[in-house]
PDB file of C-alpha atoms in Angstrom:
ATOM      1  CA  MET C   2      13.362 -79.770 -20.783  1.00 39.00           C
ATOM      2  CA  ALA C   3      15.033 -83.185 -20.475  1.00 43.00           C
ATOM      3  CA  GLU C   4      13.060 -85.620 -18.342  1.00 45.00           C
ATOM      4  CA  ARG C   5      13.601 -89.051 -16.902  1.00 46.00           C
ATOM      5  CA  GLU C   6      10.597 -91.041 -15.675  1.00 53.00           C
ATOM      6  CA  GLY C   7       8.472 -87.891 -15.917  1.00 55.00           C
ATOM      7  CA  PHE C   8      10.673 -85.832 -13.579  1.00 50.00           C
ATOM      8  CA  PRO C   9      12.945 -82.967 -14.639  1.00 52.00           C
ATOM      9  CA  THR C  10      16.644 -83.732 -14.284  1.00 54.00           C
ATOM     10  CA  ALA C  11      19.033 -81.835 -12.007  1.00 55.00           C
ATOM     11  CA  ARG C  12      20.356 -79.952 -15.043  1.00 60.00           C
ATOM     12  CA  ASP C  13      16.909 -78.367 -15.399  1.00 61.00           C
ATOM     13  CA  GLY C  14      17.141 -76.642 -12.004  1.00 65.00           C
ATOM     14  CA  HIS C  15      17.859 -73.027 -11.227  1.00 68.00           C
ATOM     15  CA  GLN C  16      20.830 -71.764 -13.187  1.00 79.00           C
ATOM     16  CA  ARG C  17      21.935 -68.970 -10.859  1.00 90.00           C
ATOM     17  CA  THR C  18      24.332 -69.591  -8.002  1.00 94.00           C
ATOM     18  CA  PRO C  19      22.451 -69.921  -4.708  1.00 95.00           C
ATOM     19  CA  GLY C  20      22.994 -67.258  -2.060  1.00 96.00           C
ATOM     20  CA  ALA C  21      23.387 -67.694   1.685  1.00 97.00           C
ATOM     21  CA  ARG C  22      19.610 -67.638   2.278  1.00 97.00           C
ATOM     22  CA  GLU C  23      18.930 -70.371  -0.281  1.00 96.00           C
ATOM     23  CA  LEU C  24      21.781 -72.520   1.021  1.00 97.00           C
ATOM     24  CA  SER C  25      20.587 -72.113   4.610  1.00 97.00           C
ATOM     25  CA  ALA C  26      17.013 -72.988   3.656  1.00 97.00           C
ATOM     26  CA  ALA C  27      18.182 -76.054   1.712  1.00 97.00           C
ATOM     27  CA  ALA C  28      20.359 -77.177   4.639  1.00 98.00           C
ATOM     28  CA  GLY C  29      17.279 -76.898   6.859  1.00 97.00           C
ATOM     29  CA  VAL C  30      15.377 -79.231   4.547  1.00 98.00           C
ATOM     30  CA  PHE C  31      18.198 -81.782   4.700  1.00 98.00           C
ATOM     31  CA  ALA C  32      18.385 -81.429   8.496  1.00 98.00           C
ATOM     32  CA  LEU C  33      14.687 -82.259   8.817  1.00 98.00           C
ATOM     33  CA  LEU C  34      15.052 -85.221   6.456  1.00 98.00           C
ATOM     34  CA  ALA C  35      18.147 -86.529   8.305  1.00 98.00           C
ATOM     35  CA  ASP C  36      15.917 -88.496  10.696  1.00 98.00           C
ATOM     36  CA  PRO C  37      15.029 -91.920   9.207  1.00 97.00           C
ATOM     37  CA  THR C  38      11.458 -91.838  10.516  1.00 98.00           C
ATOM     38  CA  ARG C  39      10.801 -88.382   9.074  1.00 98.00           C
ATOM     39  CA  LEU C  40      12.363 -89.420   5.759  1.00 98.00           C
ATOM     40  CA  HIS C  41      10.147 -92.522   5.725  1.00 98.00           C
ATOM     41  CA  LEU C  42       7.056 -90.403   6.424  1.00 98.00           C
ATOM     42  CA  VAL C  43       7.864 -88.015   3.596  1.00 98.00           C
ATOM     43  CA  TRP C  44       8.582 -90.942   1.272  1.00 98.00           C
ATOM     44  CA  LEU C  45       5.172 -92.417   2.160  1.00 98.00           C
ATOM     45  CA  LEU C  46       3.603 -89.072   1.280  1.00 98.00           C
ATOM     46  CA  THR C  47       5.254 -89.176  -2.165  1.00 98.00           C
ATOM     47  CA  ARG C  48       2.741 -91.939  -2.848  1.00 97.00           C
ATOM     48  CA  GLY C  49      -0.257 -89.778  -1.887  1.00 97.00           C
ATOM     49  CA  GLU C  50      -1.948 -88.063   1.009  1.00 98.00           C
ATOM     50  CA  SER C  51      -2.444 -89.909   4.272  1.00 98.00           C
ATOM     51  CA  ASP C  52      -3.529 -89.490   7.869  1.00 98.00           C
ATOM     52  CA  VAL C  53      -1.492 -90.038  11.036  1.00 97.00           C
ATOM     53  CA  THR C  54      -2.928 -93.485  11.765  1.00 97.00           C
ATOM     54  CA  ALA C  55      -2.120 -94.852   8.303  1.00 98.00           C
ATOM     55  CA  LEU C  56       1.353 -93.286   8.362  1.00 98.00           C
ATOM     56  CA  ALA C  57       2.078 -94.762  11.809  1.00 98.00           C
ATOM     57  CA  GLU C  58       1.032 -98.226  10.628  1.00 98.00           C
ATOM     58  CA  ALA C  59       3.040 -97.951   7.416  1.00 98.00           C
ATOM     59  CA  CYS C  60       6.276 -96.869   9.080  1.00 97.00           C
ATOM     60  CA  GLY C  61       5.932 -98.980  12.232  1.00 97.00           C
ATOM     61  CA  ALA C  62       6.249 -96.065  14.653  1.00 97.00           C
ATOM     62  CA  ALA C  63       3.963 -95.099  17.521  1.00 98.00           C
ATOM     63  CA  ARG C  64       1.194 -92.659  16.623  1.00 97.00           C
ATOM     64  CA  PRO C  65       2.380 -89.976  19.111  1.00 97.00           C
ATOM     65  CA  ALA C  66       5.908 -90.137  17.678  1.00 98.00           C
ATOM     66  CA  VAL C  67       4.569 -89.850  14.135  1.00 98.00           C
ATOM     67  CA  SER C  68       2.467 -86.842  15.166  1.00 97.00           C
ATOM     68  CA  GLN C  69       5.563 -85.144  16.602  1.00 98.00           C
ATOM     69  CA  HIS C  70       7.595 -85.846  13.468  1.00 98.00           C
ATOM     70  CA  LEU C  71       4.790 -84.525  11.254  1.00 98.00           C
ATOM     71  CA  ALA C  72       4.561 -81.371  13.373  1.00 98.00           C
ATOM     72  CA  LYS C  73       8.277 -80.720  12.787  1.00 98.00           C
ATOM     73  CA  LEU C  74       7.896 -81.373   9.062  1.00 98.00           C
ATOM     74  CA  ARG C  75       4.861 -79.082   8.935  1.00 98.00           C
ATOM     75  CA  LEU C  76       6.663 -76.270  10.781  1.00 97.00           C
ATOM     76  CA  GLY C  77       9.565 -76.673   8.341  1.00 97.00           C
ATOM     77  CA  GLY C  78       7.200 -76.373   5.382  1.00 97.00           C
ATOM     78  CA  LEU C  79       7.977 -79.877   4.104  1.00 98.00           C
ATOM     79  CA  VAL C  80       4.408 -81.169   4.494  1.00 98.00           C
ATOM     80  CA  GLN C  81       0.960 -79.610   4.546  1.00 98.00           C
ATOM     81  CA  HIS C  82      -2.150 -80.707   6.392  1.00 98.00           C
ATOM     82  CA  ARG C  83      -5.898 -80.246   6.205  1.00 97.00           C
ATOM     83  CA  LYS C  84      -8.826 -81.346   8.336  1.00 96.00           C
ATOM     84  CA  ASP C  85     -11.128 -84.013   6.958  1.00 95.00           C
ATOM     85  CA  GLY C  86     -13.787 -84.352   9.626  1.00 95.00           C
ATOM     86  CA  ARG C  87     -11.942 -85.527  12.728  1.00 94.00           C
ATOM     87  CA  ARG C  88      -8.920 -86.694  10.739  1.00 95.00           C
ATOM     88  CA  VAL C  89      -5.882 -84.617   9.840  1.00 96.00           C
ATOM     89  CA  VAL C  90      -4.638 -85.509   6.360  1.00 98.00           C
ATOM     90  CA  TYR C  91      -1.036 -84.809   5.334  1.00 98.00           C
ATOM     91  CA  THR C  92       0.335 -84.178   1.868  1.00 98.00           C
ATOM     92  CA  LEU C  93       3.468 -82.849   0.196  1.00 98.00           C
ATOM     93  CA  PRO C  94       3.314 -79.175  -0.785  1.00 96.00           C
ATOM     94  CA  ASP C  95       4.990 -79.529  -4.189  1.00 95.00           C
ATOM     95  CA  GLY C  96       6.833 -81.721  -6.643  1.00 96.00           C
ATOM     96  CA  HIS C  97      10.242 -80.504  -5.462  1.00 96.00           C
ATOM     97  CA  MET C  98       9.933 -82.410  -2.189  1.00 96.00           C
ATOM     98  CA  ARG C  99       8.632 -85.489  -3.983  1.00 97.00           C
ATOM     99  CA  ARG C 100      11.548 -85.517  -6.440  1.00 97.00           C
ATOM    100  CA  LEU C 101      14.125 -84.801  -3.725  1.00 97.00           C
ATOM    101  CA  VAL C 102      13.009 -87.734  -1.587  1.00 97.00           C
ATOM    102  CA  VAL C 103      12.569 -90.139  -4.508  1.00 96.00           C
ATOM    103  CA  GLU C 104      16.087 -89.317  -5.756  1.00 96.00           C
ATOM    104  CA  ALA C 105      17.586 -89.647  -2.248  1.00 96.00           C
ATOM    105  CA  ILE C 106      16.003 -93.082  -1.799  1.00 96.00           C
ATOM    106  CA  SER C 107      17.091 -94.121  -5.309  1.00 95.00           C
ATOM    107  CA  HIS C 108      20.644 -93.011  -4.529  1.00 95.00           C
ATOM    108  CA  ALA C 109      20.588 -94.971  -1.263  1.00 96.00           C
ATOM    109  CA  ASP C 110      19.249 -98.021  -3.100  1.00 95.00           C
ATOM    110  CA  HIS C 111      22.262 -97.943  -5.421  1.00 95.00           C
ATOM    111  CA  GLN C 112      24.602 -97.682  -2.429  1.00 95.00           C
ATOM    112  CA  VAL C 113      22.929-100.579  -0.624  1.00 96.00           C
ATOM    113  CA  THR C 114      22.432-102.920  -3.584  1.00 95.00           C
ATOM    114  CA  GLY C 115      25.604-102.101  -5.500  1.00 94.00           C
ATOM    115  CA  GLU C 116      23.616-101.420  -8.664  1.00 93.00           C
ATOM    116  CA  PRO C 117      25.648 -99.343 -11.153  1.00 93.00           C
ATOM    117  CA  TRP C 118      25.276 -95.565 -11.060  1.00 92.00           C
ATOM    118  CA  HIS C 119      23.455 -93.796 -13.889  1.00 90.00           C
ATOM    119  CA  ASP C 120      22.083 -90.394 -14.882  1.00 83.00           C
TER     120      ASP C 120
END
């Protein structure tokens, strides 16, 4: 398996053509990530688990708004949560979400900075 920075490349993905169910599910993921605040929250979770208060501080949004965004992400299966005493701690369910968000932000960084494209 070819890897770059420890992550499998796109060529290493599923080789079969996706069906309507897979395409619909993938479009749902992109729809949930289309909101900048939700994308920021998921990006923050690529760095490790966190609670609502820390996520709200890190992304500069109000705690109730962050809670609503996290509820949507949780219902969509993009994040998981667990209770830690009175706190609710959020995490990403798998490496797919982590790689997707890291690559999307890297792509955007190239667009914004004008850095040359690469594989």
